[in-house]
Short mmCIF file of C-alpha atoms in Angstrom, two decimals:
data_model
loop_
_atom_site.label_atom_id
_atom_site.label_comp_id
_atom_site.label_asym_id
_atom_site.label_seq_id
_atom_site.Cartn_x
_atom_site.Cartn_y
_atom_site.Cartn_z
CA MET A 1 -9.45 63.17 -34.38
CA SER A 2 -9.22 64.08 -30.69
CA LYS A 3 -12.29 61.92 -29.88
CA LEU A 4 -10.81 58.98 -31.81
CA THR A 5 -7.56 59.27 -29.84
CA LYS A 6 -9.49 58.95 -26.58
CA ILE A 7 -11.71 56.02 -27.70
CA LEU A 8 -8.95 53.87 -29.30
CA PRO A 9 -7.21 52.71 -26.04
CA VAL A 10 -10.60 51.68 -24.61
CA LEU A 11 -11.39 49.59 -27.72
CA LEU A 12 -7.97 47.92 -27.61
CA PHE A 13 -8.39 47.01 -23.89
CA ALA A 14 -11.82 45.52 -24.59
CA CYS A 15 -10.42 43.40 -27.44
CA VAL A 16 -7.63 42.08 -25.25
CA LEU A 17 -10.09 41.35 -22.42
CA PHE A 18 -12.51 39.37 -24.62
CA SER A 19 -9.59 37.60 -26.31
CA CYS A 20 -8.24 36.45 -22.91
CA GLN A 21 -11.65 35.21 -21.80
CA ASP A 22 -11.97 33.13 -24.98
CA ASP A 23 -8.48 31.62 -24.73
CA ASP A 24 -8.43 28.28 -22.84
CA ASP A 25 -4.68 27.85 -23.18
CA ASN A 26 -5.20 24.54 -25.03
CA GLY A 27 -7.35 23.23 -22.19
CA ASN A 28 -4.58 23.22 -19.61
CA VAL A 29 -5.26 26.34 -17.53
CA ILE A 30 -8.61 28.14 -17.19
CA GLU A 31 -8.34 30.27 -14.09
CA GLY A 32 -11.28 29.87 -11.74
CA ASN A 33 -13.04 27.36 -13.97
CA ASN A 34 -10.53 24.55 -14.32
CA SER A 35 -10.77 22.23 -11.34
CA ILE A 36 -10.06 18.51 -11.69
CA ILE A 37 -13.71 17.69 -12.35
CA ASN A 38 -14.01 20.68 -14.73
CA TYR A 39 -11.08 19.44 -16.77
CA LEU A 40 -12.33 15.86 -16.93
CA GLN A 41 -15.79 16.95 -18.04
CA LYS A 42 -14.45 19.30 -20.71
CA ASN A 43 -12.19 16.72 -22.30
CA ASP A 44 -14.06 13.87 -23.97
CA GLN A 45 -11.21 11.36 -23.64
CA TYR A 46 -11.74 11.42 -19.84
CA SER A 47 -15.54 11.24 -19.82
CA SER A 48 -15.61 7.78 -18.24
CA ILE A 49 -13.45 8.66 -15.22
CA ALA A 50 -15.48 11.90 -14.92
CA GLN A 51 -18.63 9.79 -14.62
CA ALA A 52 -16.89 7.66 -11.97
CA VAL A 53 -16.08 10.81 -9.97
CA ILE A 54 -19.75 11.81 -10.08
CA LYS A 55 -20.89 8.26 -9.21
CA ALA A 56 -18.55 8.36 -6.21
CA GLY A 57 -20.13 11.59 -5.03
CA TYR A 58 -16.80 13.43 -5.30
CA GLU A 59 -17.84 16.07 -7.82
CA GLY A 60 -17.76 18.73 -5.10
CA THR A 61 -14.58 17.40 -3.50
CA LEU A 62 -12.63 17.68 -6.75
CA ASP A 63 -14.13 21.03 -7.71
CA GLY A 64 -13.08 24.52 -6.63
CA ASN A 65 -10.10 26.74 -7.24
CA SER A 66 -7.89 25.69 -4.34
CA GLY A 67 -6.27 22.44 -3.31
CA VAL A 68 -3.08 20.40 -3.46
CA TYR A 69 -4.27 17.22 -5.15
CA THR A 70 -2.55 15.00 -7.67
CA PHE A 71 -5.04 13.15 -9.82
CA PHE A 72 -4.18 10.35 -12.25
CA ALA A 73 -6.81 10.37 -15.00
CA PRO A 74 -7.13 7.17 -17.05
CA ASP A 75 -8.46 7.85 -20.53
CA ASN A 76 -11.57 6.14 -21.87
CA GLU A 77 -9.58 3.39 -23.57
CA ALA A 78 -7.93 2.55 -20.26
CA MET A 79 -11.29 2.60 -18.47
CA ASN A 80 -12.91 0.33 -21.06
CA LEU A 81 -10.06 -2.17 -20.65
CA TYR A 82 -10.50 -2.00 -16.89
CA PHE A 83 -14.23 -2.71 -17.15
CA SER A 84 -13.55 -5.60 -19.51
CA ASN A 85 -10.97 -7.10 -17.12
CA GLN A 86 -13.41 -6.71 -14.23
CA GLY A 87 -16.24 -8.28 -16.21
CA ILE A 88 -18.55 -5.30 -15.80
CA SER A 89 -20.37 -3.16 -18.33
CA GLY A 90 -19.19 0.28 -17.24
CA VAL A 91 -19.50 3.03 -14.66
CA ASP A 92 -23.20 2.33 -14.17
CA ALA A 93 -22.34 -1.16 -12.93
CA LEU A 94 -20.17 0.23 -10.11
CA SER A 95 -21.61 0.75 -6.67
CA GLN A 96 -20.91 4.10 -5.07
CA GLU A 97 -18.41 2.42 -2.72
CA GLN A 98 -16.59 0.81 -5.68
CA ALA A 99 -16.51 4.13 -7.52
CA GLN A 100 -15.11 5.84 -4.43
CA GLN A 101 -12.34 3.29 -4.06
CA LEU A 102 -11.51 3.58 -7.76
CA VAL A 103 -11.33 7.37 -7.67
CA ASN A 104 -9.51 7.50 -4.33
CA TYR A 105 -6.74 5.20 -5.56
CA HIS A 106 -6.07 7.71 -8.36
CA LEU A 107 -5.90 10.59 -5.90
CA LEU A 108 -2.91 11.83 -3.88
CA LEU A 109 -3.24 14.55 -1.28
CA THR A 110 -0.03 16.30 -2.31
CA PRO A 111 0.86 17.91 -5.65
CA ASN A 112 3.40 15.86 -7.62
CA LYS A 113 4.76 16.87 -11.00
CA ALA A 114 6.10 14.08 -13.18
CA GLU A 115 9.74 15.09 -12.77
CA ASN A 116 9.48 14.93 -8.98
CA PHE A 117 8.43 11.28 -8.60
CA ILE A 118 11.09 9.00 -7.12
CA THR A 119 11.21 5.24 -6.71
CA GLY A 120 9.26 4.15 -3.66
CA TYR A 121 5.78 4.12 -2.17
CA LEU A 122 3.16 6.86 -2.02
CA LYS A 123 0.00 6.90 0.08
CA THR A 124 -3.16 7.25 -1.99
CA ASN A 125 -6.51 8.47 -0.72
CA ALA A 126 -7.95 4.93 -0.97
CA LYS A 127 -8.42 3.13 2.33
CA ARG A 128 -7.83 -0.34 3.75
CA VAL A 129 -10.69 -0.39 6.22
CA LEU A 130 -10.18 -2.46 9.37
CA ASN A 131 -13.32 -1.41 11.23
CA ASP A 132 -15.71 1.52 11.57
CA SER A 133 -13.06 3.74 13.15
CA VAL A 134 -9.71 2.45 11.86
CA ASN A 135 -8.42 2.55 8.30
CA TYR A 136 -5.09 2.97 6.53
CA ASN A 137 -4.22 4.51 3.18
CA LEU A 138 -3.35 2.07 0.42
CA ASP A 139 0.07 2.44 -1.18
CA LEU A 140 1.07 3.05 -4.78
CA PHE A 141 4.47 1.88 -6.01
CA VAL A 142 6.48 4.29 -8.14
CA ASP A 143 9.42 3.05 -10.23
CA THR A 144 11.72 5.55 -11.91
CA GLU A 145 14.74 3.30 -12.48
CA GLN A 146 14.30 2.94 -16.26
CA GLU A 147 11.11 4.86 -16.91
CA LEU A 148 8.36 6.41 -14.82
CA ILE A 149 5.83 3.68 -14.17
CA PHE A 150 3.25 3.06 -11.45
CA ASN A 151 2.48 -0.40 -10.07
CA ALA A 152 4.50 -1.84 -12.98
CA GLN A 153 1.64 -1.16 -15.43
CA THR A 154 0.68 2.48 -15.70
CA HIS A 155 2.44 5.28 -17.59
CA ILE A 156 1.77 8.99 -17.72
CA THR A 157 0.71 9.98 -21.22
CA PHE A 158 -0.08 13.67 -20.58
CA PRO A 159 1.95 15.02 -17.65
CA ASP A 160 1.61 18.09 -15.48
CA ILE A 161 -1.77 19.43 -16.53
CA GLU A 162 -2.28 22.41 -14.26
CA VAL A 163 -5.70 22.60 -12.66
CA ASP A 164 -7.03 25.02 -10.08
CA ASN A 165 -6.87 22.50 -7.23
CA GLY A 166 -3.61 20.72 -8.01
CA VAL A 167 -2.05 18.83 -10.88
CA LEU A 168 -3.52 16.20 -13.20
CA HIS A 169 -1.72 13.49 -15.18
CA GLY A 170 -3.34 11.62 -18.03
CA ILE A 171 -2.51 7.88 -17.75
CA ASP A 172 -2.82 4.86 -20.03
CA TYR A 173 -3.93 2.18 -17.54
CA VAL A 174 -6.26 2.16 -14.56
CA LEU A 175 -4.42 1.89 -11.23
CA ASN A 176 -5.49 -1.24 -9.36
CA PRO A 177 -4.78 -1.51 -5.60
CA PRO A 178 -2.17 -4.31 -5.27
CA SER A 179 -2.12 -7.27 -2.91
CA VAL A 180 0.99 -8.01 -0.84
CA SER A 181 1.96 -10.55 -3.51
CA ASP A 182 1.68 -7.89 -6.23
CA PHE A 183 3.93 -5.47 -4.36
CA MET A 184 6.56 -8.16 -3.78
CA GLN A 185 6.69 -8.88 -7.51
CA ILE A 186 6.99 -5.28 -8.64
CA ASP A 187 9.41 -4.00 -5.98
CA THR A 188 12.80 -5.38 -7.04
CA ARG A 189 14.03 -5.28 -3.44
CA LEU A 190 11.39 -7.87 -2.49
CA GLN A 191 11.49 -10.16 -5.51
CA ALA A 192 14.11 -12.50 -4.04
CA TYR A 193 11.90 -13.30 -1.04
CA TYR A 194 8.88 -13.75 -3.32
CA ASP A 195 10.87 -16.08 -5.57
CA GLU A 196 11.95 -18.19 -2.58
CA LEU A 197 8.33 -18.50 -1.46
CA THR A 198 7.43 -19.60 -4.97
CA THR A 199 10.24 -22.17 -5.13
CA GLU A 200 9.16 -23.70 -1.82
CA ASN A 201 5.47 -23.73 -2.81
CA LEU A 202 4.57 -21.25 -0.07
CA ILE A 203 2.84 -18.61 -2.19
CA THR A 204 -0.52 -19.63 -0.72
CA GLU A 205 0.79 -18.26 2.58
CA ILE A 206 0.61 -14.71 1.17
CA ASP A 207 -1.99 -14.98 -1.62
CA SER A 208 -5.06 -15.58 0.53
CA GLU A 209 -7.57 -12.81 1.19
CA GLU A 210 -6.97 -13.02 4.94
CA ASP A 211 -4.84 -10.26 6.39
CA LYS A 212 -1.17 -11.03 6.86
CA THR A 213 1.92 -9.10 7.92
CA ILE A 214 5.15 -9.71 6.02
CA PHE A 215 8.59 -8.78 7.31
CA ALA A 216 10.37 -8.99 3.98
CA PRO A 217 14.17 -9.00 3.93
CA LEU A 218 15.99 -7.00 1.30
CA GLY A 219 16.94 -9.23 -1.61
CA VAL A 220 20.68 -8.68 -1.32
CA GLU A 221 20.63 -9.65 2.36
CA LEU A 222 18.49 -12.71 1.74
CA GLU A 223 20.63 -14.03 -1.10
CA ALA A 224 23.86 -13.55 0.84
CA PHE A 225 22.40 -15.40 3.83
CA LEU A 226 21.02 -18.34 1.84
CA ASN A 227 24.29 -18.79 -0.03
CA ASN A 228 25.91 -19.69 3.31
CA GLN A 229 23.25 -22.16 4.44
CA SER A 230 22.67 -25.86 3.86
CA PHE A 231 19.00 -26.00 4.79
CA THR A 232 16.86 -29.07 4.37
CA THR A 233 13.56 -28.40 2.63
CA SER A 234 11.66 -28.22 5.91
CA GLU A 235 14.28 -25.95 7.48
CA LYS A 236 14.11 -23.55 4.56
CA GLU A 237 10.31 -23.49 4.65
CA ASN A 238 10.42 -22.72 8.36
CA PHE A 239 12.97 -19.95 7.79
CA LEU A 240 10.74 -18.33 5.16
CA LYS A 241 7.62 -18.65 7.34
CA ASN A 242 9.52 -17.02 10.20
CA HIS A 243 9.00 -13.72 8.32
CA LEU A 244 5.20 -14.06 8.21
CA ILE A 245 2.60 -13.22 10.86
CA GLU A 246 -1.14 -13.75 10.56
CA GLY A 247 -3.17 -10.58 10.95
CA PHE A 248 -2.77 -6.89 10.14
CA PHE A 249 0.07 -5.37 12.18
CA VAL A 250 1.05 -1.87 11.15
CA THR A 251 3.71 -0.29 13.34
CA ASP A 252 0.93 1.49 15.27
CA PHE A 253 -0.11 -1.95 16.54
CA LEU A 254 3.38 -3.18 17.43
CA LYS A 255 4.81 -2.87 20.91
CA THR A 256 7.88 -4.17 22.68
CA GLY A 257 7.23 -7.85 23.25
CA TYR A 258 6.40 -11.05 21.39
CA LEU A 259 4.11 -12.10 18.53
CA LYS A 260 3.61 -15.58 17.10
CA ASN A 261 4.75 -16.05 13.50
CA LYS A 262 4.01 -18.86 11.02
CA ALA A 263 7.15 -20.92 11.62
CA THR A 264 6.76 -23.92 13.92
CA ALA A 265 8.98 -25.61 16.49
CA PHE A 266 9.66 -29.32 17.12
CA ASN A 267 6.36 -29.49 19.08
CA ASN A 268 4.35 -27.94 16.21
CA GLU A 269 3.81 -24.77 18.26
CA ALA A 270 4.11 -21.39 16.54
CA ILE A 271 7.46 -19.70 17.03
CA ASP A 272 7.67 -16.17 18.43
CA THR A 273 9.24 -12.97 17.12
CA TYR A 274 10.55 -10.40 19.60
CA PHE A 275 9.99 -6.71 18.86
CA ASN A 276 12.03 -4.02 20.58
CA LEU A 277 10.54 -0.60 19.89
CA ASN A 278 12.90 1.00 22.41
CA LEU A 279 15.67 0.58 19.82
CA GLY A 280 13.77 1.83 16.79
CA LEU A 281 12.00 -1.10 15.16
CA LEU A 282 14.32 -4.03 15.95
CA LEU A 283 13.27 -7.67 15.53
CA ASN A 284 14.92 -10.54 17.44
CA GLY A 285 17.81 -8.23 18.23
CA SER A 286 19.17 -8.57 14.70
CA SER A 287 17.10 -6.95 11.92
CA SER A 288 15.50 -3.52 11.72
CA ILE A 289 12.53 -2.26 9.75
CA VAL A 290 13.87 0.18 7.17
CA GLN A 291 10.53 0.82 5.45
CA GLN A 292 7.34 0.38 7.39
CA ASP A 293 3.63 0.09 6.70
CA VAL A 294 3.37 -0.64 3.00
CA ILE A 295 -0.40 -1.16 2.88
CA ALA A 296 -1.93 -3.61 0.40
CA THR A 297 -5.46 -4.92 -0.06
CA ASN A 298 -4.79 -8.03 2.03
CA GLY A 299 -2.12 -7.02 4.50
CA VAL A 300 0.93 -4.95 5.27
CA ILE A 301 4.62 -5.27 4.37
CA HIS A 302 7.57 -4.08 6.44
CA ILE A 303 10.96 -4.17 4.72
CA LEU A 304 13.91 -5.38 6.82
CA ASP A 305 17.60 -4.64 6.51
CA GLY A 306 18.44 -8.28 7.24
CA VAL A 307 16.93 -11.73 7.59
CA LEU A 308 15.17 -13.28 10.57
CA GLU A 309 16.80 -16.56 11.46
CA VAL A 310 14.50 -18.97 13.27
CA PRO A 311 15.21 -17.95 16.89
CA THR A 312 16.71 -20.11 19.60
CA LEU A 313 16.36 -19.47 23.33
CA ALA A 314 19.73 -17.74 23.20
CA THR A 315 18.30 -15.37 20.56
CA PHE A 316 15.50 -14.26 22.85
CA ILE A 317 17.65 -13.96 25.96
CA ASN A 318 20.05 -11.76 24.02
CA ALA A 319 17.29 -9.64 22.44
CA ASP A 320 14.76 -9.23 25.25
CA ALA A 321 15.12 -5.90 27.06
CA ASP A 322 13.66 -7.48 30.22
CA LEU A 323 16.44 -10.09 30.35
CA ILE A 324 19.56 -7.92 30.12
CA ASN A 325 20.81 -8.92 33.58
CA PHE A 326 20.11 -12.59 32.89
CA GLN A 327 22.04 -12.44 29.64
CA THR A 328 24.90 -10.56 31.31
CA ALA A 329 25.13 -13.26 33.96
CA LEU A 330 25.14 -16.07 31.42
CA ILE A 331 28.11 -14.61 29.55
CA ARG A 332 30.10 -13.38 32.54
CA ASP A 333 33.75 -14.37 32.14
CA ASP A 334 33.74 -16.83 35.03
CA GLN A 335 30.69 -18.60 33.53
CA LEU A 336 32.25 -19.26 30.14
CA LEU A 337 33.14 -22.84 31.06
CA GLU A 338 29.42 -23.49 31.52
CA ASP A 339 28.96 -22.53 27.86
CA TYR A 340 25.40 -21.38 28.47
CA VAL A 341 24.94 -19.46 25.23
CA ASN A 342 26.06 -22.30 22.96
CA ARG A 343 24.02 -24.77 24.96
CA LEU A 344 20.89 -22.62 24.64
CA THR A 345 21.55 -22.27 20.91
CA SER A 346 21.82 -26.01 20.43
CA THR A 347 19.30 -28.03 18.44
CA ASN A 348 21.39 -31.20 18.15
CA GLY A 349 19.40 -33.35 20.57
CA GLY A 350 21.95 -33.28 23.39
CA GLU A 351 20.26 -31.18 26.06
CA ASP A 352 17.49 -29.62 24.03
CA PRO A 353 14.64 -28.99 24.14
CA PHE A 354 14.94 -26.65 27.10
CA THR A 355 12.61 -24.87 29.44
CA VAL A 356 14.11 -21.61 30.68
CA PHE A 357 12.63 -19.59 33.52
CA GLY A 358 14.15 -16.24 32.62
CA PRO A 359 14.36 -13.81 35.56
CA VAL A 360 13.57 -10.24 34.56
CA ASN A 361 15.95 -7.40 35.37
CA THR A 362 14.20 -6.38 38.58
CA ALA A 363 14.56 -9.94 39.89
CA PHE A 364 18.33 -9.46 39.98
CA ASP A 365 17.98 -6.06 41.65
CA SER A 366 15.89 -7.58 44.45
CA ALA A 367 18.23 -10.55 44.83
CA LEU A 368 21.26 -8.30 45.24
CA LEU A 369 19.53 -6.48 48.09
CA GLU A 370 18.83 -9.83 49.72
CA LEU A 371 22.34 -11.22 49.21
CA PHE A 372 24.20 -8.01 50.13
CA PRO A 373 21.96 -6.05 52.49
CA GLU A 374 24.84 -3.97 53.82
CA GLN A 375 26.32 -2.77 50.52
CA ASN A 376 25.42 -1.31 47.17
CA ALA A 377 26.21 -4.53 45.27
CA THR A 378 26.24 -5.33 41.55
CA LEU A 379 26.08 -8.54 39.62
CA GLU A 380 29.87 -8.73 39.72
CA ASP A 381 29.75 -9.15 43.49
CA ILE A 382 28.09 -12.58 43.26
CA ASP A 383 30.80 -15.23 43.47
CA THR A 384 31.34 -17.78 40.70
CA ALA A 385 29.83 -20.85 42.35
CA THR A 386 26.77 -19.00 43.62
CA LEU A 387 26.08 -17.45 40.22
CA THR A 388 26.40 -20.84 38.50
CA SER A 389 23.91 -22.33 40.96
CA ILE A 390 21.51 -19.44 40.42
CA LEU A 391 21.62 -19.81 36.65
CA ASN A 392 21.24 -23.59 36.84
CA ASN A 393 18.15 -23.11 39.01
CA HIS A 394 16.42 -21.53 35.99
CA ILE A 395 17.25 -24.05 33.24
CA VAL A 396 15.52 -27.36 32.51
CA THR A 397 17.04 -29.72 29.94
CA ASN A 398 15.44 -32.32 27.66
CA ASN A 399 11.94 -31.02 28.30
CA ALA A 400 9.99 -28.11 26.86
CA PHE A 401 7.12 -27.33 29.19
CA THR A 402 4.35 -25.01 28.07
CA LEU A 403 2.10 -23.59 30.75
CA ASP A 404 -0.49 -26.26 29.96
CA ASN A 405 1.89 -29.18 30.40
CA LEU A 406 4.00 -27.89 33.30
CA PRO A 407 4.02 -30.70 35.90
CA SER A 408 3.57 -30.10 39.63
CA ASN A 409 7.32 -30.69 40.10
CA VAL A 410 10.05 -29.83 37.64
CA ASN A 411 13.77 -30.59 37.84
CA THR A 412 16.18 -27.87 36.81
CA LEU A 413 19.93 -28.33 36.39
CA GLU A 414 20.26 -27.54 40.11
CA VAL A 415 17.08 -28.18 42.09
CA GLN A 416 13.54 -29.46 42.01
CA LEU A 417 10.85 -26.78 41.90
CA GLN A 418 7.23 -27.04 42.86
CA VAL A 419 4.76 -25.58 40.37
CA THR A 420 1.38 -24.05 41.11
CA LYS A 421 -0.69 -23.02 38.07
CA THR A 422 -3.70 -20.94 37.12
CA ASP A 423 -5.20 -20.67 33.64
CA SER A 424 -2.67 -18.01 32.61
CA THR A 425 0.14 -17.95 35.21
CA PHE A 426 2.30 -20.15 37.39
CA THR A 427 4.33 -19.88 40.58
CA LEU A 428 7.61 -21.66 41.22
CA THR A 429 8.61 -22.62 44.78
CA ASP A 430 12.08 -23.89 45.72
CA ALA A 431 13.24 -25.94 48.72
CA GLN A 432 13.79 -22.74 50.74
CA LEU A 433 10.14 -21.79 50.02
CA ARG A 434 11.23 -18.84 47.91
CA THR A 435 8.59 -18.20 45.23
CA SER A 436 8.82 -16.77 41.74
CA ASN A 437 5.80 -15.78 39.64
CA SER A 438 5.49 -15.84 35.88
CA VAL A 439 5.15 -12.50 34.10
CA ARG A 440 5.11 -13.87 30.52
CA VAL A 441 4.60 -17.50 29.53
CA ASP A 442 5.01 -19.75 26.49
CA ILE A 443 7.58 -17.84 24.45
CA GLN A 444 8.41 -20.43 21.81
CA ALA A 445 11.87 -20.82 20.29
CA LYS A 446 12.93 -23.58 17.95
CA ASN A 447 14.76 -25.39 20.77
CA GLY A 448 12.43 -24.84 23.70
CA LEU A 449 10.22 -22.60 25.83
CA LEU A 450 11.02 -19.38 27.65
CA HIS A 451 8.92 -18.17 30.58
CA LYS A 452 9.77 -14.84 32.20
CA VAL A 453 9.62 -14.79 36.02
CA ASP A 454 9.75 -11.99 38.56
CA THR A 455 12.03 -13.42 41.28
CA LEU A 456 15.48 -14.99 41.23
CA LEU A 457 15.62 -18.53 42.62
CA LEU A 458 18.68 -18.47 44.87
CA PRO A 459 20.60 -21.56 46.04
#
């Protein structure tokens, strides 16, 4: 009896131990032997995506007992539908690169339980490759407004399966990387802009395979703006194109300055957009990027808090950080009778198109030293008549001169200037032989050309 008392606890411990080793907790948690790839291989309904993981060469990556992954696992029915839609026979028909992209788009590098998803974009592990050294993670759109759904097609069928290296969700539809057009249709904030492009037969502008960058206004802002406009068809098309730029411009590639967009001016030249990164991510001095770098298969979307009106010369002078002094001079109280801002906004055929030689801020600083060598002067110290003459020296009416078509002599509102050109720059010379060199040429607005120059042309 004494021996039995001693042996019984040992037998009970052994039974418990073997019982625990045999219990797989319904397949959800097997400590030390339940990585993502383990789980997929042990559950027949995920055998197809398991084969894709192996074909991709990611069996080791998704194995192990540590990690913070989220993996969306489409079941075999979803995979078979995907293969049918793609017109391929199955996993064997995928190249390794295709299998990698498929698996990576179902993989997040942070753990996300179903209850923690919120409406918005998540970066997947799939890449939009630009070149051998530069790539960006493709986005996945999550919508939780009415139900949890991904890219407007995919639902979680088995949530929050705990695995050793993260969390796994069984899903009912394979996640396909969207194009920019796809994202604009599934994100309700962008649908209004997409619908306007459709109405104006401009969808081809965003549906091509070539990379494009879209600065998409929020729907509520776009609708409010359009309700107060009386655009002709061509004006509306130009307004919509003013939000599109050819090429792939994530915010890493943007800098303070100008880029050509797809709107065109009276001379069929591409209109510019001004970016000020010193004030956050501000475009044309009016609209800011509130969500940046939504990466799609054929481009990138930035969401704006307002619309981008097709810019006039006044728009650029007001927005450009290099032209603060010029803009201040134009609106100085004693210059209001000259009505410079309204004139440079005009597109009614009176004085437009214009050519404006916009002096940069340092040009005013140098001029003040020349005009007032004995005092610490400011712009306010320049008298009314002199300032008017200075400003008129920099404005040409009824002619829009690009660098290519600048004549050897050009008449401003005040004087005639001589022009000397190279392939990429020009120099202006006035009657007093004062010279001013271009620092940025051919900035195109809808009512003319802006060239930035480094020296003020004094009377």
